[in-house]
XYZ file of C-alpha atoms in Angstrom:
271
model
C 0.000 0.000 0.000
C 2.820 2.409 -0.938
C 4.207 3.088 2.334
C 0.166 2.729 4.448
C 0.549 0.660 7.912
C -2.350 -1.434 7.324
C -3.342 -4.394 10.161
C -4.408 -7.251 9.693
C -8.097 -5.686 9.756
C -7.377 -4.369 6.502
C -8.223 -1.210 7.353
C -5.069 1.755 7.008
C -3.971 2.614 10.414
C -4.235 6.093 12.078
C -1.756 8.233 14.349
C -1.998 11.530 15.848
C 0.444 13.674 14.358
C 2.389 16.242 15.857
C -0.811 19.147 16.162
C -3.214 16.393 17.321
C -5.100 15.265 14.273
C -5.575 11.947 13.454
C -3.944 10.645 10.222
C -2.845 7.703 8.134
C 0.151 6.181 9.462
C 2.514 6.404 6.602
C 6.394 5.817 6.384
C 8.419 6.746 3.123
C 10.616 4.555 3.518
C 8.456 1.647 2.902
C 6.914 3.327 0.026
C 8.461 1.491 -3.520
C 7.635 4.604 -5.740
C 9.539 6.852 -3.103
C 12.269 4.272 -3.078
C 12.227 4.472 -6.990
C 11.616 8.515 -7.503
C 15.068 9.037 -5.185
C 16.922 6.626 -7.119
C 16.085 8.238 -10.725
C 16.238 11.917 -8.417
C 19.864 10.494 -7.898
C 20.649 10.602 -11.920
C 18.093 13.163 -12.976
C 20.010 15.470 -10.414
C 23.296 15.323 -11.823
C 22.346 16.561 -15.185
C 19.478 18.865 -14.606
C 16.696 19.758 -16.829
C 17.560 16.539 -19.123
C 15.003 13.640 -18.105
C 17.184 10.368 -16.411
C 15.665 6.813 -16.594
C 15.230 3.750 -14.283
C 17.226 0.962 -14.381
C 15.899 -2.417 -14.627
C 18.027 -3.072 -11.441
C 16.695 0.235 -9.710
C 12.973 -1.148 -10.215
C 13.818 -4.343 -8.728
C 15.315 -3.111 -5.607
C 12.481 -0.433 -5.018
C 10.375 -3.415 -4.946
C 12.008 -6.056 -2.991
C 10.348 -6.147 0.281
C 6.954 -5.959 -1.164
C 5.115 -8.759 -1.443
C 3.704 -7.600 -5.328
C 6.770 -6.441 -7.160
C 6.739 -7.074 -10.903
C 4.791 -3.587 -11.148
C 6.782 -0.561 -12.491
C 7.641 -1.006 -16.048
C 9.732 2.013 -16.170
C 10.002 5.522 -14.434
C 11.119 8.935 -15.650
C 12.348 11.599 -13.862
C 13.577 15.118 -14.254
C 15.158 18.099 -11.373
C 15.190 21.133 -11.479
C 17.990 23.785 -11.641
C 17.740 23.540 -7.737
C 19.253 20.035 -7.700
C 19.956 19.449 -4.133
C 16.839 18.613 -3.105
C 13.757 17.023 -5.306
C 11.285 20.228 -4.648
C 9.974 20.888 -8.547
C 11.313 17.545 -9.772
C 8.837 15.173 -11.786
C 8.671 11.440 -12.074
C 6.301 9.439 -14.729
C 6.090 6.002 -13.493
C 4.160 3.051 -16.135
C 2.796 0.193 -14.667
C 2.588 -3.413 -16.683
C -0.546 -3.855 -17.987
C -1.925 -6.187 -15.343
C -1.121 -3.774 -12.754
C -3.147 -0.586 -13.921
C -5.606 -0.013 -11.928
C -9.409 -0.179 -12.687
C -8.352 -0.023 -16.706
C -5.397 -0.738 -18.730
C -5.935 2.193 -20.491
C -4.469 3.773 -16.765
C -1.343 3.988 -18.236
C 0.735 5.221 -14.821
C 1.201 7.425 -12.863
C 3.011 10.956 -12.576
C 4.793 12.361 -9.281
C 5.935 15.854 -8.796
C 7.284 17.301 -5.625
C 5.880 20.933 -5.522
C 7.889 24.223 -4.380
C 8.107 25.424 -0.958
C 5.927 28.079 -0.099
C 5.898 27.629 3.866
C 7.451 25.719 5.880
C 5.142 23.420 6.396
C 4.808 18.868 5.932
C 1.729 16.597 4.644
C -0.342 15.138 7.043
C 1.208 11.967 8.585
C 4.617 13.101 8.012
C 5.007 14.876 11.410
C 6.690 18.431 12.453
C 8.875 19.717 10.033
C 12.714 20.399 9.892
C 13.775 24.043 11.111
C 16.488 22.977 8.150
C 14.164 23.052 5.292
C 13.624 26.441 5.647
C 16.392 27.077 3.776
C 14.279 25.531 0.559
C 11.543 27.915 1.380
C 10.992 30.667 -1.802
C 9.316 33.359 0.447
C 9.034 35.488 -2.564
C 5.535 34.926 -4.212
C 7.241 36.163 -7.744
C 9.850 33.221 -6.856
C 7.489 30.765 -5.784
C 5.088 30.983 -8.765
C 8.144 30.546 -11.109
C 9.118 27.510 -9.393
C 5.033 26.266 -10.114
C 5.878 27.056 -13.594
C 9.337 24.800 -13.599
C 7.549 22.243 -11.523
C 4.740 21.941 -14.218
C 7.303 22.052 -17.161
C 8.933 19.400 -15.668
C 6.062 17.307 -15.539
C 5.437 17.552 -19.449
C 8.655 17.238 -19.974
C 9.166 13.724 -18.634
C 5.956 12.546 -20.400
C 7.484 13.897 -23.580
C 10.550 12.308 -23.296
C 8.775 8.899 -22.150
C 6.335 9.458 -25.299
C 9.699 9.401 -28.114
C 10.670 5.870 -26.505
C 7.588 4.126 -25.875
C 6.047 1.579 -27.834
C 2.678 3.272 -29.044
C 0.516 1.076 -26.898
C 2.449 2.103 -23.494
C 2.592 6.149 -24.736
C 0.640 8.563 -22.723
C -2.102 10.419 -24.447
C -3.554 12.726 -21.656
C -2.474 13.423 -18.092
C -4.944 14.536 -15.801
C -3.871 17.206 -13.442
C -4.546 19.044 -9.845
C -3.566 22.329 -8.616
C 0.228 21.342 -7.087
C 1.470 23.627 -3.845
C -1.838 25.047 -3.755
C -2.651 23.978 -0.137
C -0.536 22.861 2.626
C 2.838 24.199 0.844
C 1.288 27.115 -0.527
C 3.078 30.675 -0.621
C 0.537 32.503 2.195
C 0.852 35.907 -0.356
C -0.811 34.010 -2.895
C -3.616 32.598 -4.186
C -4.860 28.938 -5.477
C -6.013 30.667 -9.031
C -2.490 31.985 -9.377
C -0.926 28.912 -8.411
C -3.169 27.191 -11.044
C -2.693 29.691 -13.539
C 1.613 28.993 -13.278
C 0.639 25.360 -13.215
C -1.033 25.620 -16.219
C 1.187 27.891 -18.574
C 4.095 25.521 -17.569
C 2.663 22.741 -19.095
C 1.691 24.411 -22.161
C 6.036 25.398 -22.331
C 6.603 21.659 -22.220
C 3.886 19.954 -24.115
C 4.269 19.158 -27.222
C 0.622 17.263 -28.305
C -0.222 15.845 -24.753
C -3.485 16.079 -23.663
C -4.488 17.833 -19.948
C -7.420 17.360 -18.360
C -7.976 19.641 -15.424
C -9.122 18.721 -11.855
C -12.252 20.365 -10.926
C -12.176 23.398 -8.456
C -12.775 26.988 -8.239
C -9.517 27.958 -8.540
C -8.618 25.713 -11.430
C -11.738 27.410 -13.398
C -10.846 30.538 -12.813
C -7.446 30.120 -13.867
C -8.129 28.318 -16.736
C -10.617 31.351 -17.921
C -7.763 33.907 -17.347
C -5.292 31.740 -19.283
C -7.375 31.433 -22.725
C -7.230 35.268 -22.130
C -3.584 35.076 -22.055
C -3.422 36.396 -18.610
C -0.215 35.392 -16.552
C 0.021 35.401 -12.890
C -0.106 38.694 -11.052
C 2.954 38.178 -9.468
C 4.741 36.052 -12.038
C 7.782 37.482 -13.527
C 10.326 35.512 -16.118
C 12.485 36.162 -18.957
C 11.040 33.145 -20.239
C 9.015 33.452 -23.800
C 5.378 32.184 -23.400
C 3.758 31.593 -26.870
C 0.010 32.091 -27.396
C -2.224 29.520 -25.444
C -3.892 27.186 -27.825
C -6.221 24.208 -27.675
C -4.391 21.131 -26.345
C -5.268 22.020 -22.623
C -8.959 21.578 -22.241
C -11.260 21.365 -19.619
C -13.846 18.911 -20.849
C -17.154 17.329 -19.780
C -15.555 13.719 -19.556
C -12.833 15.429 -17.134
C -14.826 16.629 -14.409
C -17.077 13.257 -14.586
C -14.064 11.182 -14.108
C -13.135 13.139 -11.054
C -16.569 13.015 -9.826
C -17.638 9.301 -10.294
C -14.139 8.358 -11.042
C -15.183 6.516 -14.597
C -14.814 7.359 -18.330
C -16.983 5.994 -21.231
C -14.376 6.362 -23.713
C -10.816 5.650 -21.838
C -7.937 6.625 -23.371
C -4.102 5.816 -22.422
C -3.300 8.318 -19.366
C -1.771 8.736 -16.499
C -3.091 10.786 -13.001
């Protein structure tokens, strides 16, 4: 169960975390994928912004103690300029065929580790470091541009995976959520502009990839203020943005498949 302390009872066990709230009981270090995502982070880091690949032998290992582990068919990963540490990296994991879950058409699965915003860690994952504090981008201008990189990155590994792949096993749409627009969030900025970066950094990496948009407020109105080829309030770059166009598109089957979590025409994807 990816890293989930689950009894006998089947049901996931719950702690109290370090404010009092009851949460799964989770430990990375029994998770495969995290096992996996720092041994590609470990390649992808020394040659940034140039996607690294899993080993045969890396898959094996992340999977060892589990009692399933023929699953990962390969994994993809790209960092950031930042390097050090995985915040903005991406990671597109495939699965072998019997192994996707509820359709084969569920092609995989991406990863990305968002931007620091606040110093702040997920529920279940206890009281974090004084240390990472150092990772924090405190400057809303600086923390949207990292969005950006973050969802570059994430198209970027997809593309790359998409050249190699066989054309059964490449990815025609990913579907996507607002990233660092909670918990992590910069506190001088808002979900829509953290969904608006998110979404003009995919459209600078994507090069005939589908994205379907999680439903929310903020994700609407961001979308809305991209086709008007708005960018973030606060977002600054020397980066050239070309013209929004019509591969990123918020459609009917998108916001059914997040709501009853089925499609009636699946196509090969990744969440």
């Amino acid at each position: 169960r990816l890293g989930f302390e689950v009894p006998e009872t089947g049901a996931v066990k719950k702690v109290k975390d370090h404010q009092g709230k009851m949460v799964p009981s989770f430990t990375k270090e029994k998770c495969p994928l995290s096992k996996l995502h720092h041994a590609v982070f470990a390649q992808a880091k020394k040659k940034t912004n140039v996607p690294a690949e899993a080993t045969s032998l890396e898959i094996a290992e992340s999977y060892q103690d589990c009692n399933v582990r023929d699953v990962v068919k390969s994994c993809t990963g790209l960092a950031s300029f930042v390097g050090e540490k995985p915040f903005c990296a991406a990671f597109l994991s495939t699965f072998k065929p019997v192994y996707r879950p509820f359709n084969p058409q569920n092609l995989g699965l991406v990863y990305c580790v968002g931007p620091l915003g606040i110093n702040q860690k997920a529920d279940g994952e206890g009281e974090p470091d004084p240390e990472r504090e150092r990772f924090v981008y405190n400057d809303p201008q600086e923390f949207l541009a990292r969005i950006f990189d973050v969802a570059a990155n994430v198209m970027k590994c997809v593309e790359f995976h998409n050249k190699a792949a066989e054309p059964g096993d490449r990815v025609e749409v990913i579907r996507v959520p607002v990233v660092s627009g909670g918990t992590f969030m910069n506190p001088k900025v808002n979900q829509t502009q953290v969904a608006l970066a998110l979404l003009w950094g995919l459209e600078s990496g994507n090069e005939g990839t589908r994205v379907e948009l999680m439903p929310s407020d903020a994700m609407r109105e961001a979308y809305t203020l991209y086709r008007q080829d708005v960018l973030p309030s606060t977002y600054q770059s020397d980066t050239k943005v070309e013209k929004p166009f019509e591969r990123i598109v918020v459609s009917r089957d998108a916001w059914s498949w997040c709501c009853v979590g089925a499609r009636s025409k699946p196509v090969k994807s990744v969440p």
